[in-house]
PDB file of C-alpha atoms in Angstrom:
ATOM      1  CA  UNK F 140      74.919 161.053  33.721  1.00  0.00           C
ATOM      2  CA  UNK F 141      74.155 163.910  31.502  1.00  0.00           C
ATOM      3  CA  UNK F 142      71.137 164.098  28.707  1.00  0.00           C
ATOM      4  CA  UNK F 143      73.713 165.666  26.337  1.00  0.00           C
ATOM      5  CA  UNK F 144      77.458 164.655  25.915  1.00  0.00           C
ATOM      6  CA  UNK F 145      79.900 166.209  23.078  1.00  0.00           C
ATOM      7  CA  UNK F 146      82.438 163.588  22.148  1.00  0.00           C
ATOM      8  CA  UNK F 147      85.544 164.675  20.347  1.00  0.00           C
ATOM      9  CA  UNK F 148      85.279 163.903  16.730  1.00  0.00           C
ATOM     10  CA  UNK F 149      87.280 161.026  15.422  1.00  0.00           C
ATOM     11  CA  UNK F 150      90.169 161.816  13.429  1.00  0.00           C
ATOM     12  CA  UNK F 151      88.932 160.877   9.881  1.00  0.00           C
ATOM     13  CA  UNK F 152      90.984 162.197   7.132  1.00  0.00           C
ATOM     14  CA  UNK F 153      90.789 162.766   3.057  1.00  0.00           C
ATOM     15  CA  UNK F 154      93.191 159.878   1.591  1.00  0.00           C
ATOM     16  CA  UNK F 155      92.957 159.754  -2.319  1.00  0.00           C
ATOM     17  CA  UNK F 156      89.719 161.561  -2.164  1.00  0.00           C
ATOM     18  CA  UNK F 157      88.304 159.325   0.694  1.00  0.00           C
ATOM     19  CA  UNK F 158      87.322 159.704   3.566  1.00  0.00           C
ATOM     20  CA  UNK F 159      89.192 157.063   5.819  1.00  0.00           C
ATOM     21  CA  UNK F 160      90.437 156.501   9.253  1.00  0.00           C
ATOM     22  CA  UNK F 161      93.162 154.412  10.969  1.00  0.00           C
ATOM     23  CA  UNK F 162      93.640 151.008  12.907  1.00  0.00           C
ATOM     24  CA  UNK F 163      95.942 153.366  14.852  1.00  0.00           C
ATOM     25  CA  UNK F 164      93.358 156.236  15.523  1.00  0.00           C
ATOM     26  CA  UNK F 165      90.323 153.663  16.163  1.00  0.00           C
ATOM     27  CA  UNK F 166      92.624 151.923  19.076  1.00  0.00           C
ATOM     28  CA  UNK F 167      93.314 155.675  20.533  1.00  0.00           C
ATOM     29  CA  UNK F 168      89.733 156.862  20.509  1.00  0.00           C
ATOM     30  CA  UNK F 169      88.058 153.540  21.314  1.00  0.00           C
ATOM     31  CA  UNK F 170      91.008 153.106  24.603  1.00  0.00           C
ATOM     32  CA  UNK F 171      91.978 149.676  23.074  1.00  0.00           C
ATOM     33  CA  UNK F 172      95.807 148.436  22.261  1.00  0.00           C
ATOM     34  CA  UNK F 173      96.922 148.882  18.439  1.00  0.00           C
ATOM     35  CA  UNK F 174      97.954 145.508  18.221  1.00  0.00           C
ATOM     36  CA  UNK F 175      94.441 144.069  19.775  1.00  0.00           C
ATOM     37  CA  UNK F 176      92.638 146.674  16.844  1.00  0.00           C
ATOM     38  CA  UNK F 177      95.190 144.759  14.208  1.00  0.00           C
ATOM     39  CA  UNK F 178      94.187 141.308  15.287  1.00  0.00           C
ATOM     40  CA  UNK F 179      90.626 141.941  14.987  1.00  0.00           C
ATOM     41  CA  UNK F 180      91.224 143.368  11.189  1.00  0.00           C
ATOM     42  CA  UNK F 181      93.334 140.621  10.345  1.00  0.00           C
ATOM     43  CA  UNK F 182      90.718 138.327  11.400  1.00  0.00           C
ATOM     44  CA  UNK F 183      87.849 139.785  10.025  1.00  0.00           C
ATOM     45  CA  UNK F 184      85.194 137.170   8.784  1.00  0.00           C
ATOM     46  CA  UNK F 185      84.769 139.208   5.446  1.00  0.00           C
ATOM     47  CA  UNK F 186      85.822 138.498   1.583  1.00  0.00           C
ATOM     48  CA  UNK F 187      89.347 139.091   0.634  1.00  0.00           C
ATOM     49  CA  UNK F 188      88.020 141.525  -2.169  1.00  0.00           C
ATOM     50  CA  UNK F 189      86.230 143.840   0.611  1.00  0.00           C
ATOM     51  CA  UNK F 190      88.779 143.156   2.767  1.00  0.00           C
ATOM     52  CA  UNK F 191      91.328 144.907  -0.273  1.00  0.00           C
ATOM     53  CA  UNK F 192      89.092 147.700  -1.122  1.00  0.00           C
ATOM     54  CA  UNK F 193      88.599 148.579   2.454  1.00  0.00           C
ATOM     55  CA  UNK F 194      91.468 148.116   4.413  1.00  0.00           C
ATOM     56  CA  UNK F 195      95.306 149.604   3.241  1.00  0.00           C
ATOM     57  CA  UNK F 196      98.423 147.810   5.211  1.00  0.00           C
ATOM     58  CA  UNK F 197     101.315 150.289   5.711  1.00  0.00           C
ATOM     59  CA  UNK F 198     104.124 150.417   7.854  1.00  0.00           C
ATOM     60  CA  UNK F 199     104.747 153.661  10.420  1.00  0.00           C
ATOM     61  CA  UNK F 200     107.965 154.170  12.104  1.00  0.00           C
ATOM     62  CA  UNK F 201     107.026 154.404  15.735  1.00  0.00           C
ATOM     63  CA  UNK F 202     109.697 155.670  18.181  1.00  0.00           C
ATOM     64  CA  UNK F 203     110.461 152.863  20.843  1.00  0.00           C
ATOM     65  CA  UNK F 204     112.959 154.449  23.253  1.00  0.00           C
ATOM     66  CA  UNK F 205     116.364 155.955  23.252  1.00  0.00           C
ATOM     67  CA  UNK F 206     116.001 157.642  20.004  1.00  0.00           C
ATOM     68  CA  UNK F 207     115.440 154.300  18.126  1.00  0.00           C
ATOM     69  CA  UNK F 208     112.406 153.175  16.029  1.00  0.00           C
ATOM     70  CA  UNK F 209     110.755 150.692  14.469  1.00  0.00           C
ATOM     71  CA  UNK F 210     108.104 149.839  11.858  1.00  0.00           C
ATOM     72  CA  UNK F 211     104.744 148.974  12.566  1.00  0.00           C
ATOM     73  CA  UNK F 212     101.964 147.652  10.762  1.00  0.00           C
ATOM     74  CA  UNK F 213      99.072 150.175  10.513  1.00  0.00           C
ATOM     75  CA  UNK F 214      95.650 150.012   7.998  1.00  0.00           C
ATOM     76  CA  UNK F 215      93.950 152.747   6.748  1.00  0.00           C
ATOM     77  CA  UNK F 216      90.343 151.578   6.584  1.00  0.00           C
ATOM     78  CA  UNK F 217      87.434 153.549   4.322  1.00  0.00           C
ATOM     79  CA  UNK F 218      83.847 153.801   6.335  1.00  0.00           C
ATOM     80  CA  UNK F 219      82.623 150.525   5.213  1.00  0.00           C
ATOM     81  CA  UNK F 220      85.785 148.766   6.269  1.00  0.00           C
ATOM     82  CA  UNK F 221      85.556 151.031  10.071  1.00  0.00           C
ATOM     83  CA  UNK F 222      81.851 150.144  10.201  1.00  0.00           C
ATOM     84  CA  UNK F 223      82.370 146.647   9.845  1.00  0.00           C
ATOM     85  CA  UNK F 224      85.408 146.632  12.450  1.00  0.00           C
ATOM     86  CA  UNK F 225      83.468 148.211  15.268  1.00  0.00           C
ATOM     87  CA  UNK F 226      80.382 146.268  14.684  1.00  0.00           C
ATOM     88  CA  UNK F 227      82.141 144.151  16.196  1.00  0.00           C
ATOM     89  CA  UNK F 228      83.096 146.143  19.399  1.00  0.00           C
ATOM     90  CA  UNK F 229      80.211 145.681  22.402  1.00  0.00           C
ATOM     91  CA  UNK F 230      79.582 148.073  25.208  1.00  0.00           C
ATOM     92  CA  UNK F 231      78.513 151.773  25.895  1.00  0.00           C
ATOM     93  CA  UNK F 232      81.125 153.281  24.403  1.00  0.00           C
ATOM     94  CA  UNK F 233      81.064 150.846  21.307  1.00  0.00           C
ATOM     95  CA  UNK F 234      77.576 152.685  20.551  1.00  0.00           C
ATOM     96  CA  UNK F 235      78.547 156.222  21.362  1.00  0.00           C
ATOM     97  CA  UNK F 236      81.673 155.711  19.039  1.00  0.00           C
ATOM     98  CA  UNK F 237      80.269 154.001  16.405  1.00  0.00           C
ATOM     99  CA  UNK F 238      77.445 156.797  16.120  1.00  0.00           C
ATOM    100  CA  UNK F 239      79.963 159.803  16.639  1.00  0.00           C
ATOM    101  CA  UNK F 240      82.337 158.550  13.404  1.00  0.00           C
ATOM    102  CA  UNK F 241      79.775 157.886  11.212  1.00  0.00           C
ATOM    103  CA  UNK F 242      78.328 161.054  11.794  1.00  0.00           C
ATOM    104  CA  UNK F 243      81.990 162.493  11.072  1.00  0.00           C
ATOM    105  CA  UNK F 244      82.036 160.433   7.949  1.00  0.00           C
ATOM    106  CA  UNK F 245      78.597 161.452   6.417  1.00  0.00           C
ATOM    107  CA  UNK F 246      79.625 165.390   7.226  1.00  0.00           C
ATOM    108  CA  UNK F 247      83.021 164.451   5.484  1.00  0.00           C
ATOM    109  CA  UNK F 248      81.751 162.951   2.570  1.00  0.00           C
ATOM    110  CA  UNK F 249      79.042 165.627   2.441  1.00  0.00           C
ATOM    111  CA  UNK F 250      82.137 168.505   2.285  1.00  0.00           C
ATOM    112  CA  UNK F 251      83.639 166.112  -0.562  1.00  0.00           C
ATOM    113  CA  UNK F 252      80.496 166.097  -2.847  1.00  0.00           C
ATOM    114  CA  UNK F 253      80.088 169.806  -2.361  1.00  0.00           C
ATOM    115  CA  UNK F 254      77.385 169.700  -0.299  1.00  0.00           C
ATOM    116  CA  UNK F 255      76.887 173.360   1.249  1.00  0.00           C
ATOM    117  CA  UNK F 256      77.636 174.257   4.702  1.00  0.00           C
ATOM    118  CA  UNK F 257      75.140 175.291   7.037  1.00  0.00           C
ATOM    119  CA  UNK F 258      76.360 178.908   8.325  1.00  0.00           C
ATOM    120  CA  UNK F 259      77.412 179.035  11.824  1.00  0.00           C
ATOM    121  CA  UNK F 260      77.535 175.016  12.242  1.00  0.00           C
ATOM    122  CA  UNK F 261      81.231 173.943  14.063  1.00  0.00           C
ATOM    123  CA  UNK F 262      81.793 169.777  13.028  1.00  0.00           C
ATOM    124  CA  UNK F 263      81.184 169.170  16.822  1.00  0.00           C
ATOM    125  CA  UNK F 264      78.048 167.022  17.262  1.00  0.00           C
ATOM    126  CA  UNK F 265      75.582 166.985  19.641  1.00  0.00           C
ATOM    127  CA  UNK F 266      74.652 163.965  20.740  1.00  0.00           C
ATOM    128  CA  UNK F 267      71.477 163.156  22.660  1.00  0.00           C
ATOM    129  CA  UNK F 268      71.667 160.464  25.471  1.00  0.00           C
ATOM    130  CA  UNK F 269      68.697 158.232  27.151  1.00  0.00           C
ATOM    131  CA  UNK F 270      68.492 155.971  29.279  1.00  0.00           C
ATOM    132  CA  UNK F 271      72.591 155.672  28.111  1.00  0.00           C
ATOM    133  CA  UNK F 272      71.352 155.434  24.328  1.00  0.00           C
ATOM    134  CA  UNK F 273      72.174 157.767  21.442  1.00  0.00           C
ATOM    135  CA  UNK F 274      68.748 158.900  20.712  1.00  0.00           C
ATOM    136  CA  UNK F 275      69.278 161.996  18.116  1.00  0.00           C
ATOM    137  CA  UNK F 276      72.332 163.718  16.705  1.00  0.00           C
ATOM    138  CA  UNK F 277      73.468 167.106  15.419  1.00  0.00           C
ATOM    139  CA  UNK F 278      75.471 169.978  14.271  1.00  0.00           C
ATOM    140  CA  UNK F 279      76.620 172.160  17.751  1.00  0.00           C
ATOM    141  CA  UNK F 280      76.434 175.835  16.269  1.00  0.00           C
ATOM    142  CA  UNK F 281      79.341 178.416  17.006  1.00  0.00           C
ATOM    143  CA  UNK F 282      77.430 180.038  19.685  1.00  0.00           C
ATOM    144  CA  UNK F 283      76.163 176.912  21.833  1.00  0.00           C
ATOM    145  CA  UNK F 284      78.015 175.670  24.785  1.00  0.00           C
ATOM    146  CA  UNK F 285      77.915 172.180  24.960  1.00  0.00           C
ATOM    147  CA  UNK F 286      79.078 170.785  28.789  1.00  0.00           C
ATOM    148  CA  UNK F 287      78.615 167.652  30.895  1.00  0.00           C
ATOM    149  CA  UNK F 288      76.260 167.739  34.576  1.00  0.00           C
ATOM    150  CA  UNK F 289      79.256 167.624  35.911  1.00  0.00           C
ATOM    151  CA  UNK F 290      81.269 170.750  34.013  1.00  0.00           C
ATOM    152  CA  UNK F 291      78.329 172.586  34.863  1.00  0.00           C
ATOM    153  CA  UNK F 292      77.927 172.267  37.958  1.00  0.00           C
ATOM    154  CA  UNK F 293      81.686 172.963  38.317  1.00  0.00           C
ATOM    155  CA  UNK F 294      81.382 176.219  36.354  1.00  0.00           C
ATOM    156  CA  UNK F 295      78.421 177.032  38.423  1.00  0.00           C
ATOM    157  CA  UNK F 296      80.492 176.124  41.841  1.00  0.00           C
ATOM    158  CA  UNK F 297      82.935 178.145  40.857  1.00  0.00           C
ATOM    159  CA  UNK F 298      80.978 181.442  39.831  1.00  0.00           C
ATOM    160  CA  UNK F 299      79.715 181.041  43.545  1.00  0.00           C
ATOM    161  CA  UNK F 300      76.232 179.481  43.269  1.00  0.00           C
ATOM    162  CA  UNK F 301      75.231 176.953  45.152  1.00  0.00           C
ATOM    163  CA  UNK F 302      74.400 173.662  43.495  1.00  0.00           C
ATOM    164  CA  UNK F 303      72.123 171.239  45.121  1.00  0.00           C
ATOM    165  CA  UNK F 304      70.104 168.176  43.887  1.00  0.00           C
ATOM    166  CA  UNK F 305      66.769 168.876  44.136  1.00  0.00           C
ATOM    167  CA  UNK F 306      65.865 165.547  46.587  1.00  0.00           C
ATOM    168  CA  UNK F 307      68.683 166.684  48.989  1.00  0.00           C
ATOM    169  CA  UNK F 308      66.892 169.768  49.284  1.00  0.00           C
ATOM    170  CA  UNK F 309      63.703 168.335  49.821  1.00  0.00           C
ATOM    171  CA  UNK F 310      65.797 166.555  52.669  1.00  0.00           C
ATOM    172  CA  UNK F 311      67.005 169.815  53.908  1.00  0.00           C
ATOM    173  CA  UNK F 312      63.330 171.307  54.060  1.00  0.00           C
ATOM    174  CA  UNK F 313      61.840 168.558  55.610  1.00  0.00           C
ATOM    175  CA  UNK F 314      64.241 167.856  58.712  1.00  0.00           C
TER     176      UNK F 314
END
């Protein structure tokens, strides 16, 4: 696995001067069904007054086949309302995601209060992997190439360079 991995940045958008997200979006990015995501907000152990202030039902018109649609049930949810979602949500991914959008919502809510950019800084983030834990975040500037073990090698492979791990060569010089 590589030290470094860039994960696409959750879609996070500026509702009514909020940053916010959707039930929607979080089932996309986190690979889980909508209607599993809407199950788990619905039964949310929280207040009914943070459950209002944090989480918007609407309806969507989805396309279901043959030109026809239907409405479905979708929440918009502010950071507190995500954050308490995917506490929820367990596994390797779980922590990767959970770091990646609430690094997306501090640089969004940083934009809204007027904080001032950093020159040169993309909103990609870097994030820093051991032992398969987030161990530091940051901004990727516009002149870093951020790329799996695996893309690299592939770039490398394909620029004709010969890519070997270091015990299989040991192998090699030993036999």
């Amino acid at each position: 696995m590589a030290l470094q991995q860039s994960l696409t940045a959750p879609k996070v958008s500026v509702h009514n001067g909020k940053a916010v997200t959707t039930s929607k979006d979080v089932a996309d990015y986190f690979g889980k069904r909508h209607d599993n995501v809407l199950r788990a907000i619905d039964s949310l152990d929280c207040s009914a007054n943070f459950h209002v202030l944090n989480f918007e039902e609407m309806f969507s018109s989805i396309e279901i086949g043959n030109g026809a649609t239907r409405d479905s049930k979708i929440f918009t949810m502010t950071k507190d309302g995500f954050i308490f979602l995917v506490m929820g949500f367990t596994g390797k991914k779980a922590a990767a995601f959970k770091e990646a959008y609430i690094a997306e919502f501090n640089r969004m809510e940083e934009q809204l209060n007027g904080a001032v950019a950093v020159s040169g800084v993309t909103n990609e983030i870097l994030l820093t992997l051991q032992d398969n834990k987030i161990i530091s975040s940051r901004p990727i500037a516009d002149n870093e190439y951020v790329a799996s073990l695996d893309t690299l090698f592939e770039i490398a492979r394909r620029a004709d360079y010969l890519v070997i791990h270091k015990d299989d060569l040991i192998k090699k010089l030993a036999s």
